[in-house]
JSON list of C-alpha atoms and ligand atoms in Angstrom, two decimals:
[
{"chain": "A", "resi": 30, "resn": "UNK", "atom": "CA", "xyz": [-4.09, -5.84, -17.74]},
{"chain": "A", "resi": 31, "resn": "UNK", "atom": "CA", "xyz": [-6.58, -8.68, -17.65]},
{"chain": "A", "resi": 32, "resn": "UNK", "atom": "CA", "xyz": [-8.24, -9.11, -14.26]},
{"chain": "A", "resi": 33, "resn": "UNK", "atom": "CA", "xyz": [-7.87, -12.89, -14.38]},
{"chain": "A", "resi": 34, "resn": "UNK", "atom": "CA", "xyz": [-4.11, -12.68, -14.63]},
{"chain": "A", "resi": 35, "resn": "UNK", "atom": "CA", "xyz": [-4.03, -11.19, -11.12]},
{"chain": "A", "resi": 36, "resn": "UNK", "atom": "CA", "xyz": [-6.02, -14.02, -9.58]},
{"chain": "A", "resi": 37, "resn": "UNK", "atom": "CA", "xyz": [-3.55, -16.19, -7.80]},
{"chain": "A", "resi": 38, "resn": "UNK", "atom": "CA", "xyz": [-3.41, -19.81, -8.71]},
{"chain": "A", "resi": 39, "resn": "UNK", "atom": "CA", "xyz": [-3.36, -21.97, -5.60]},
{"chain": "A", "resi": 40, "resn": "UNK", "atom": "CA", "xyz": [-1.68, -25.30, -6.27]},
{"chain": "A", "resi": 41, "resn": "UNK", "atom": "CA", "xyz": [-1.68, -27.03, -2.88]},
{"chain": "A", "resi": 42, "resn": "UNK", "atom": "CA", "xyz": [-4.05, -27.05, 0.08]},
{"chain": "A", "resi": 43, "resn": "UNK", "atom": "CA", "xyz": [-2.54, -25.12, 2.98]},
{"chain": "A", "resi": 44, "resn": "UNK", "atom": "CA", "xyz": [-4.55, -27.22, 5.43]},
{"chain": "A", "resi": 45, "resn": "UNK", "atom": "CA", "xyz": [-3.73, -30.79, 4.35]},
{"chain": "A", "resi": 46, "resn": "UNK", "atom": "CA", "xyz": [-1.09, -30.37, 1.64]},
{"chain": "A", "resi": 47, "resn": "UNK", "atom": "CA", "xyz": [-3.06, -32.13, -1.11]},
{"chain": "A", "resi": 48, "resn": "UNK", "atom": "CA", "xyz": [-2.94, -30.97, -4.67]},
{"chain": "A", "resi": 49, "resn": "UNK", "atom": "CA", "xyz": [-5.82, -28.64, -5.51]},
{"chain": "A", "resi": 50, "resn": "UNK", "atom": "CA", "xyz": [-7.69, -30.18, -8.40]},
{"chain": "A", "resi": 51, "resn": "UNK", "atom": "CA", "xyz": [-10.99, -28.37, -8.38]},
{"chain": "A", "resi": 52, "resn": "UNK", "atom": "CA", "xyz": [-11.56, -24.74, -9.23]},
{"chain": "A", "resi": 53, "resn": "UNK", "atom": "CA", "xyz": [-15.04, -23.28, -8.98]},
{"chain": "A", "resi": 54, "resn": "UNK", "atom": "CA", "xyz": [-16.08, -20.04, -10.63]},
{"chain": "A", "resi": 55, "resn": "UNK", "atom": "CA", "xyz": [-19.06, -18.37, -8.97]},
{"chain": "A", "resi": 56, "resn": "UNK", "atom": "CA", "xyz": [-21.83, -16.45, -10.76]},
{"chain": "A", "resi": 57, "resn": "UNK", "atom": "CA", "xyz": [-19.85, -13.19, -10.49]},
{"chain": "A", "resi": 58, "resn": "UNK", "atom": "CA", "xyz": [-16.78, -14.78, -12.10]},
{"chain": "A", "resi": 59, "resn": "UNK", "atom": "CA", "xyz": [-14.71, -15.12, -8.91]},
{"chain": "A", "resi": 60, "resn": "UNK", "atom": "CA", "xyz": [-12.46, -18.11, -8.67]},
{"chain": "A", "resi": 61, "resn": "UNK", "atom": "CA", "xyz": [-12.45, -20.41, -5.63]},
{"chain": "A", "resi": 62, "resn": "UNK", "atom": "CA", "xyz": [-10.03, -23.27, -5.14]},
{"chain": "A", "resi": 63, "resn": "UNK", "atom": "CA", "xyz": [-11.41, -26.35, -3.44]},
{"chain": "A", "resi": 64, "resn": "UNK", "atom": "CA", "xyz": [-9.50, -29.21, -1.81]},
{"chain": "A", "resi": 65, "resn": "UNK", "atom": "CA", "xyz": [-11.33, -32.47, -2.59]},
{"chain": "A", "resi": 66, "resn": "UNK", "atom": "CA", "xyz": [-9.57, -34.27, 0.27]},
{"chain": "A", "resi": 67, "resn": "UNK", "atom": "CA", "xyz": [-10.43, -32.00, 3.21]},
{"chain": "A", "resi": 68, "resn": "UNK", "atom": "CA", "xyz": [-13.15, -29.79, 1.66]},
{"chain": "A", "resi": 69, "resn": "UNK", "atom": "CA", "xyz": [-11.23, -26.56, 2.39]},
{"chain": "A", "resi": 70, "resn": "UNK", "atom": "CA", "xyz": [-12.23, -23.67, 0.12]},
{"chain": "A", "resi": 71, "resn": "UNK", "atom": "CA", "xyz": [-9.71, -20.95, -0.70]},
{"chain": "A", "resi": 72, "resn": "UNK", "atom": "CA", "xyz": [-10.80, -17.48, -1.78]},
{"chain": "A", "resi": 73, "resn": "UNK", "atom": "CA", "xyz": [-8.58, -15.07, -3.66]},
{"chain": "A", "resi": 74, "resn": "UNK", "atom": "CA", "xyz": [-9.33, -11.91, -1.68]},
{"chain": "A", "resi": 75, "resn": "UNK", "atom": "CA", "xyz": [-7.79, -8.46, -2.27]},
{"chain": "A", "resi": 76, "resn": "UNK", "atom": "CA", "xyz": [-4.49, -7.58, -0.63]},
{"chain": "A", "resi": 77, "resn": "UNK", "atom": "CA", "xyz": [-4.48, -4.59, 1.73]},
{"chain": "A", "resi": 78, "resn": "UNK", "atom": "CA", "xyz": [-1.60, -2.13, 1.48]},
{"chain": "A", "resi": 79, "resn": "UNK", "atom": "CA", "xyz": [-1.02, 0.66, 3.99]},
{"chain": "A", "resi": 80, "resn": "UNK", "atom": "CA", "xyz": [1.05, 3.82, 3.56]},
{"chain": "A", "resi": 81, "resn": "UNK", "atom": "CA", "xyz": [1.82, 6.82, 5.72]},
{"chain": "A", "resi": 82, "resn": "UNK", "atom": "CA", "xyz": [1.96, 10.49, 4.82]},
{"chain": "A", "resi": 83, "resn": "UNK", "atom": "CA", "xyz": [4.10, 11.93, 7.58]},
{"chain": "A", "resi": 84, "resn": "UNK", "atom": "CA", "xyz": [4.96, 15.59, 7.93]},
{"chain": "A", "resi": 85, "resn": "UNK", "atom": "CA", "xyz": [7.78, 16.78, 10.16]},
{"chain": "A", "resi": 86, "resn": "UNK", "atom": "CA", "xyz": [9.04, 20.38, 10.33]},
{"chain": "A", "resi": 87, "resn": "UNK", "atom": "CA", "xyz": [7.00, 21.22, 7.23]},
{"chain": "A", "resi": 88, "resn": "UNK", "atom": "CA", "xyz": [8.58, 18.34, 5.26]},
{"chain": "A", "resi": 89, "resn": "UNK", "atom": "CA", "xyz": [7.20, 15.02, 4.00]},
{"chain": "A", "resi": 90, "resn": "UNK", "atom": "CA", "xyz": [8.83, 11.67, 4.73]},
{"chain": "A", "resi": 91, "resn": "UNK", "atom": "CA", "xyz": [9.68, 9.65, 1.60]},
{"chain": "A", "resi": 92, "resn": "UNK", "atom": "CA", "xyz": [11.84, 6.59, 1.00]},
{"chain": "A", "resi": 93, "resn": "UNK", "atom": "CA", "xyz": [13.66, 5.37, -2.08]},
{"chain": "A", "resi": 94, "resn": "UNK", "atom": "CA", "xyz": [12.82, 1.82, -3.13]},
{"chain": "A", "resi": 95, "resn": "UNK", "atom": "CA", "xyz": [15.68, -0.68, -2.97]},
{"chain": "A", "resi": 96, "resn": "UNK", "atom": "CA", "xyz": [13.58, -3.61, -4.19]},
{"chain": "A", "resi": 97, "resn": "UNK", "atom": "CA", "xyz": [11.74, -4.48, -7.38]},
{"chain": "A", "resi": 98, "resn": "UNK", "atom": "CA", "xyz": [9.66, -3.17, -8.92]},
{"chain": "A", "resi": 99, "resn": "UNK", "atom": "CA", "xyz": [10.51, 0.52, -9.31]},
{"chain": "A", "resi": 100, "resn": "UNK", "atom": "CA", "xyz": [13.97, 0.35, -7.72]},
{"chain": "A", "resi": 101, "resn": "UNK", "atom": "CA", "xyz": [15.34, 3.87, -7.23]},
{"chain": "A", "resi": 102, "resn": "UNK", "atom": "CA", "xyz": [11.94, 5.56, -7.22]},
{"chain": "A", "resi": 103, "resn": "UNK", "atom": "CA", "xyz": [10.62, 7.51, -4.22]},
{"chain": "A", "resi": 104, "resn": "UNK", "atom": "CA", "xyz": [7.51, 6.43, -2.38]},
{"chain": "A", "resi": 105, "resn": "UNK", "atom": "CA", "xyz": [5.51, 6.95, 0.78]},
{"chain": "A", "resi": 106, "resn": "UNK", "atom": "CA", "xyz": [6.54, 4.40, 3.43]},
{"chain": "A", "resi": 107, "resn": "UNK", "atom": "CA", "xyz": [4.25, 1.37, 3.47]},
{"chain": "A", "resi": 108, "resn": "UNK", "atom": "CA", "xyz": [3.59, -2.24, 2.60]},
{"chain": "A", "resi": 109, "resn": "UNK", "atom": "CA", "xyz": [1.27, -5.19, 3.01]},
{"chain": "A", "resi": 110, "resn": "UNK", "atom": "CA", "xyz": [-0.90, -5.53, 6.05]},
{"chain": "A", "resi": 111, "resn": "UNK", "atom": "CA", "xyz": [-0.18, -8.79, 7.91]},
{"chain": "A", "resi": 112, "resn": "UNK", "atom": "CA", "xyz": [-2.67, -11.15, 9.52]},
{"chain": "A", "resi": 113, "resn": "UNK", "atom": "CA", "xyz": [-3.90, -10.17, 12.99]},
{"chain": "A", "resi": 114, "resn": "UNK", "atom": "CA", "xyz": [-2.94, -6.50, 12.50]},
{"chain": "A", "resi": 115, "resn": "UNK", "atom": "CA", "xyz": [-5.06, -3.37, 12.41]},
{"chain": "A", "resi": 116, "resn": "UNK", "atom": "CA", "xyz": [-4.63, -1.14, 9.36]},
{"chain": "A", "resi": 117, "resn": "UNK", "atom": "CA", "xyz": [-3.06, 1.70, 11.38]},
{"chain": "A", "resi": 118, "resn": "UNK", "atom": "CA", "xyz": [-0.93, -0.78, 13.32]},
{"chain": "A", "resi": 119, "resn": "UNK", "atom": "CA", "xyz": [0.39, -2.12, 10.02]},
{"chain": "A", "resi": 120, "resn": "UNK", "atom": "CA", "xyz": [1.13, 1.42, 8.82]},
{"chain": "A", "resi": 121, "resn": "UNK", "atom": "CA", "xyz": [3.10, 2.19, 12.01]},
{"chain": "A", "resi": 122, "resn": "UNK", "atom": "CA", "xyz": [5.07, -1.07, 11.65]},
{"chain": "A", "resi": 123, "resn": "UNK", "atom": "CA", "xyz": [5.84, -0.61, 7.95]},
{"chain": "A", "resi": 124, "resn": "UNK", "atom": "CA", "xyz": [6.95, 3.00, 8.48]},
{"chain": "A", "resi": 125, "resn": "UNK", "atom": "CA", "xyz": [9.29, 1.93, 11.29]},
{"chain": "A", "resi": 126, "resn": "UNK", "atom": "CA", "xyz": [10.68, -0.98, 9.23]},
{"chain": "A", "resi": 127, "resn": "UNK", "atom": "CA", "xyz": [11.30, 1.06, 6.08]},
{"chain": "A", "resi": 128, "resn": "UNK", "atom": "CA", "xyz": [12.42, 4.40, 7.48]},
{"chain": "A", "resi": 129, "resn": "UNK", "atom": "CA", "xyz": [13.28, 3.91, 11.16]},
{"chain": "A", "resi": 130, "resn": "UNK", "atom": "CA", "xyz": [10.76, 6.64, 12.01]},
{"chain": "A", "resi": 131, "resn": "UNK", "atom": "CA", "xyz": [8.29, 6.10, 14.86]},
{"chain": "A", "resi": 132, "resn": "UNK", "atom": "CA", "xyz": [4.87, 7.52, 14.06]},
{"chain": "A", "resi": 133, "resn": "UNK", "atom": "CA", "xyz": [1.71, 7.86, 16.14]},
{"chain": "A", "resi": 134, "resn": "UNK", "atom": "CA", "xyz": [-1.87, 9.18, 16.12]},
{"chain": "A", "resi": 135, "resn": "UNK", "atom": "CA", "xyz": [-2.60, 7.93, 12.61]},
{"chain": "A", "resi": 136, "resn": "UNK", "atom": "CA", "xyz": [-5.76, 9.13, 10.88]},
{"chain": "A", "resi": 137, "resn": "UNK", "atom": "CA", "xyz": [-7.16, 7.67, 7.68]},
{"chain": "A", "resi": 138, "resn": "UNK", "atom": "CA", "xyz": [-6.64, 10.18, 4.89]},
{"chain": "A", "resi": 139, "resn": "UNK", "atom": "CA", "xyz": [-7.20, 8.35, 1.61]},
{"chain": "A", "resi": 140, "resn": "UNK", "atom": "CA", "xyz": [-8.53, 5.06, 0.31]},
{"chain": "A", "resi": 141, "resn": "UNK", "atom": "CA", "xyz": [-7.78, 3.69, -3.14]},
{"chain": "A", "resi": 142, "resn": "UNK", "atom": "CA", "xyz": [-9.63, 0.71, -4.58]},
{"chain": "A", "resi": 143, "resn": "UNK", "atom": "CA", "xyz": [-7.61, -1.03, -7.28]},
{"chain": "A", "resi": 144, "resn": "UNK", "atom": "CA", "xyz": [-9.95, -3.84, -8.41]},
{"chain": "A", "resi": 145, "resn": "UNK", "atom": "CA", "xyz": [-8.00, -4.53, -11.58]},
{"chain": "A", "resi": 146, "resn": "UNK", "atom": "CA", "xyz": [-4.98, -5.61, -9.57]},
{"chain": "A", "resi": 147, "resn": "UNK", "atom": "CA", "xyz": [-6.85, -6.90, -6.55]},
{"chain": "A", "resi": 148, "resn": "UNK", "atom": "CA", "xyz": [-5.41, -4.37, -4.09]},
{"chain": "A", "resi": 149, "resn": "UNK", "atom": "CA", "xyz": [-6.82, -1.82, -1.63]},
{"chain": "A", "resi": 150, "resn": "UNK", "atom": "CA", "xyz": [-4.66, 1.05, -0.34]},
{"chain": "A", "resi": 151, "resn": "UNK", "atom": "CA", "xyz": [-5.16, 2.82, 3.00]},
{"chain": "A", "resi": 152, "resn": "UNK", "atom": "CA", "xyz": [-3.14, 6.04, 3.36]},
{"chain": "A", "resi": 153, "resn": "UNK", "atom": "CA", "xyz": [-2.77, 7.52, 6.85]},
{"chain": "A", "resi": 154, "resn": "UNK", "atom": "CA", "xyz": [-1.66, 10.93, 8.04]},
{"chain": "A", "resi": 155, "resn": "UNK", "atom": "CA", "xyz": [0.19, 10.88, 11.32]},
{"chain": "A", "resi": 156, "resn": "UNK", "atom": "CA", "xyz": [2.60, 12.50, 13.71]},
{"chain": "A", "resi": 157, "resn": "UNK", "atom": "CA", "xyz": [6.26, 11.80, 14.22]},
{"chain": "A", "resi": 158, "resn": "UNK", "atom": "CA", "xyz": [7.19, 10.40, 17.62]},
{"chain": "A", "resi": 159, "resn": "UNK", "atom": "CA", "xyz": [10.89, 10.02, 16.80]},
{"chain": "A", "resi": 160, "resn": "UNK", "atom": "CA", "xyz": [12.07, 11.61, 13.56]},
{"chain": "A", "resi": 161, "resn": "UNK", "atom": "CA", "xyz": [15.44, 9.83, 13.28]},
{"chain": "A", "resi": 162, "resn": "UNK", "atom": "CA", "xyz": [15.69, 7.91, 10.02]},
{"chain": "A", "resi": 163, "resn": "UNK", "atom": "CA", "xyz": [17.57, 4.84, 8.86]},
{"chain": "A", "resi": 164, "resn": "UNK", "atom": "CA", "xyz": [17.52, 2.75, 5.69]},
{"chain": "A", "resi": 165, "resn": "UNK", "atom": "CA", "xyz": [16.51, -0.90, 5.45]},
{"chain": "A", "resi": 166, "resn": "UNK", "atom": "CA", "xyz": [16.70, -3.84, 3.05]},
{"chain": "A", "resi": 167, "resn": "UNK", "atom": "CA", "xyz": [13.76, -2.29, 1.21]},
{"chain": "A", "resi": 168, "resn": "UNK", "atom": "CA", "xyz": [14.94, 1.35, 1.18]},
{"chain": "A", "resi": 169, "resn": "UNK", "atom": "CA", "xyz": [18.22, 2.77, -0.07]},
{"chain": "A", "resi": 170, "resn": "UNK", "atom": "CA", "xyz": [17.52, 6.33, 1.12]},
{"chain": "A", "resi": 171, "resn": "UNK", "atom": "CA", "xyz": [15.10, 7.97, 3.55]},
{"chain": "A", "resi": 172, "resn": "UNK", "atom": "CA", "xyz": [14.55, 11.70, 3.49]},
{"chain": "A", "resi": 173, "resn": "UNK", "atom": "CA", "xyz": [12.17, 14.52, 4.48]},
{"chain": "A", "resi": 174, "resn": "UNK", "atom": "CA", "xyz": [11.21, 16.70, 1.48]},
{"chain": "A", "resi": 175, "resn": "UNK", "atom": "CA", "xyz": [9.78, 20.19, 1.42]},
{"chain": "A", "resi": 176, "resn": "UNK", "atom": "CA", "xyz": [6.90, 20.68, -0.99]},
{"chain": "A", "resi": 177, "resn": "UNK", "atom": "CA", "xyz": [9.13, 22.44, -3.54]},
{"chain": "A", "resi": 178, "resn": "UNK", "atom": "CA", "xyz": [11.65, 19.56, -3.49]},
{"chain": "A", "resi": 179, "resn": "UNK", "atom": "CA", "xyz": [9.26, 16.61, -3.90]},
{"chain": "A", "resi": 180, "resn": "UNK", "atom": "CA", "xyz": [10.72, 14.42, -6.68]},
{"chain": "A", "resi": 181, "resn": "UNK", "atom": "CA", "xyz": [7.46, 14.39, -8.69]},
{"chain": "A", "resi": 182, "resn": "UNK", "atom": "CA", "xyz": [9.08, 12.80, -11.76]},
{"chain": "A", "resi": 183, "resn": "UNK", "atom": "CA", "xyz": [10.67, 10.05, -9.72]},
{"chain": "A", "resi": 184, "resn": "UNK", "atom": "CA", "xyz": [7.74, 8.92, -7.61]},
{"chain": "A", "resi": 185, "resn": "UNK", "atom": "CA", "xyz": [7.05, 5.18, -7.77]},
{"chain": "A", "resi": 186, "resn": "UNK", "atom": "CA", "xyz": [3.41, 5.31, -8.84]},
{"chain": "A", "resi": 187, "resn": "UNK", "atom": "CA", "xyz": [0.69, 7.71, -9.95]},
{"chain": "A", "resi": 188, "resn": "UNK", "atom": "CA", "xyz": [-1.18, 6.85, -6.79]},
{"chain": "A", "resi": 189, "resn": "UNK", "atom": "CA", "xyz": [1.62, 8.43, -4.72]},
{"chain": "A", "resi": 190, "resn": "UNK", "atom": "CA", "xyz": [1.54, 11.54, -6.90]},
{"chain": "A", "resi": 191, "resn": "UNK", "atom": "CA", "xyz": [-2.22, 11.78, -6.47]},
{"chain": "A", "resi": 192, "resn": "UNK", "atom": "CA", "xyz": [-2.17, 11.53, -2.71]},
{"chain": "A", "resi": 193, "resn": "UNK", "atom": "CA", "xyz": [0.65, 14.08, -2.35]},
{"chain": "A", "resi": 194, "resn": "UNK", "atom": "CA", "xyz": [-1.17, 16.39, -4.71]},
{"chain": "A", "resi": 195, "resn": "UNK", "atom": "CA", "xyz": [-4.34, 16.18, -2.60]},
{"chain": "A", "resi": 196, "resn": "UNK", "atom": "CA", "xyz": [-2.32, 16.66, 0.56]},
{"chain": "A", "resi": 197, "resn": "UNK", "atom": "CA", "xyz": [-0.68, 19.89, -0.58]},
{"chain": "A", "resi": 198, "resn": "UNK", "atom": "CA", "xyz": [-4.04, 21.21, -1.85]},
{"chain": "A", "resi": 199, "resn": "UNK", "atom": "CA", "xyz": [-5.61, 20.46, 1.54]},
{"chain": "A", "resi": 200, "resn": "UNK", "atom": "CA", "xyz": [-2.65, 21.95, 3.37]},
{"chain": "A", "resi": 201, "resn": "UNK", "atom": "CA", "xyz": [-3.07, 25.19, 1.42]},
{"chain": "A", "resi": 202, "resn": "UNK", "atom": "CA", "xyz": [-6.75, 25.26, 2.37]},
{"chain": "A", "resi": 203, "resn": "UNK", "atom": "CA", "xyz": [-5.98, 24.30, 5.95]},
{"chain": "A", "resi": 204, "resn": "UNK", "atom": "CA", "xyz": [-8.52, 21.48, 5.87]},
{"chain": "A", "resi": 205, "resn": "UNK", "atom": "CA", "xyz": [-7.69, 17.80, 5.34]},
{"chain": "A", "resi": 206, "resn": "UNK", "atom": "CA", "xyz": [-10.64, 15.99, 3.77]},
{"chain": "A", "resi": 207, "resn": "UNK", "atom": "CA", "xyz": [-10.94, 12.22, 3.45]},
{"chain": "A", "resi": 208, "resn": "UNK", "atom": "CA", "xyz": [-10.17, 11.31, -0.16]},
{"chain": "A", "resi": 209, "resn": "UNK", "atom": "CA", "xyz": [-11.01, 8.23, -2.18]},
{"chain": "A", "resi": 210, "resn": "UNK", "atom": "CA", "xyz": [-10.56, 7.03, -5.72]},
{"chain": "A", "resi": 211, "resn": "UNK", "atom": "CA", "xyz": [-10.68, 3.83, -7.74]},
{"chain": "A", "resi": 212, "resn": "UNK", "atom": "CA", "xyz": [-7.49, 3.56, -9.67]},
{"chain": "A", "resi": 213, "resn": "UNK", "atom": "CA", "xyz": [-6.52, 0.90, -12.13]},
{"chain": "A", "resi": 214, "resn": "UNK", "atom": "CA", "xyz": [-2.83, 1.57, -12.07]},
{"chain": "A", "resi": 215, "resn": "UNK", "atom": "CA", "xyz": [-0.43, -1.33, -11.83]},
{"chain": "A", "resi": 216, "resn": "UNK", "atom": "CA", "xyz": [1.11, -1.25, -8.37]},
{"chain": "A", "resi": 217, "resn": "UNK", "atom": "CA", "xyz": [4.00, -3.10, -6.73]},
{"chain": "A", "resi": 218, "resn": "UNK", "atom": "CA", "xyz": [3.77, -6.64, -5.50]},
{"chain": "B", "resi": 17, "resn": "ZN", "atom": "ZN1", "xyz": [-7.00, -30.04, 1.93]}
]
């Protein structure tokens, strides 16, 4: 998909409420919105998404999406980082919200740059503090899967397949290496 179509159009100034009438494109082609009334400049920066890869009793924690897009597909717990959070703090919060599971001691495992859709993914490995699960508004099912039961054909995105694939390779070798890739796949909003 065209890069420009992912750049968000900002219609009103969040500082003074005026209509944004000026858009500036810099030399690299990035769009900035400028408020002519209060001089505020708005940048369309990438969104940060965090996910956790949590193993408990030799099984991996996955949740089934209850919201668009990809309703009914399985995914690693995760979501958008909020303002004033750390990346691992956001991953702990999202995992708790979506699965009910408390996780701790997160370590960065993989980083995906998705410039085409203006997103960056941080995937953390971590330990379970309390393994009890529950569903949420965003998840219709939460379950721990052994490697042989992973629903490979029903995973939400190729990115999830890739990270699980790396994880099981590393597990076999007994050494978890930091992984990174630049993927252009279309991911959820
Ligand atoms: Zn303004």
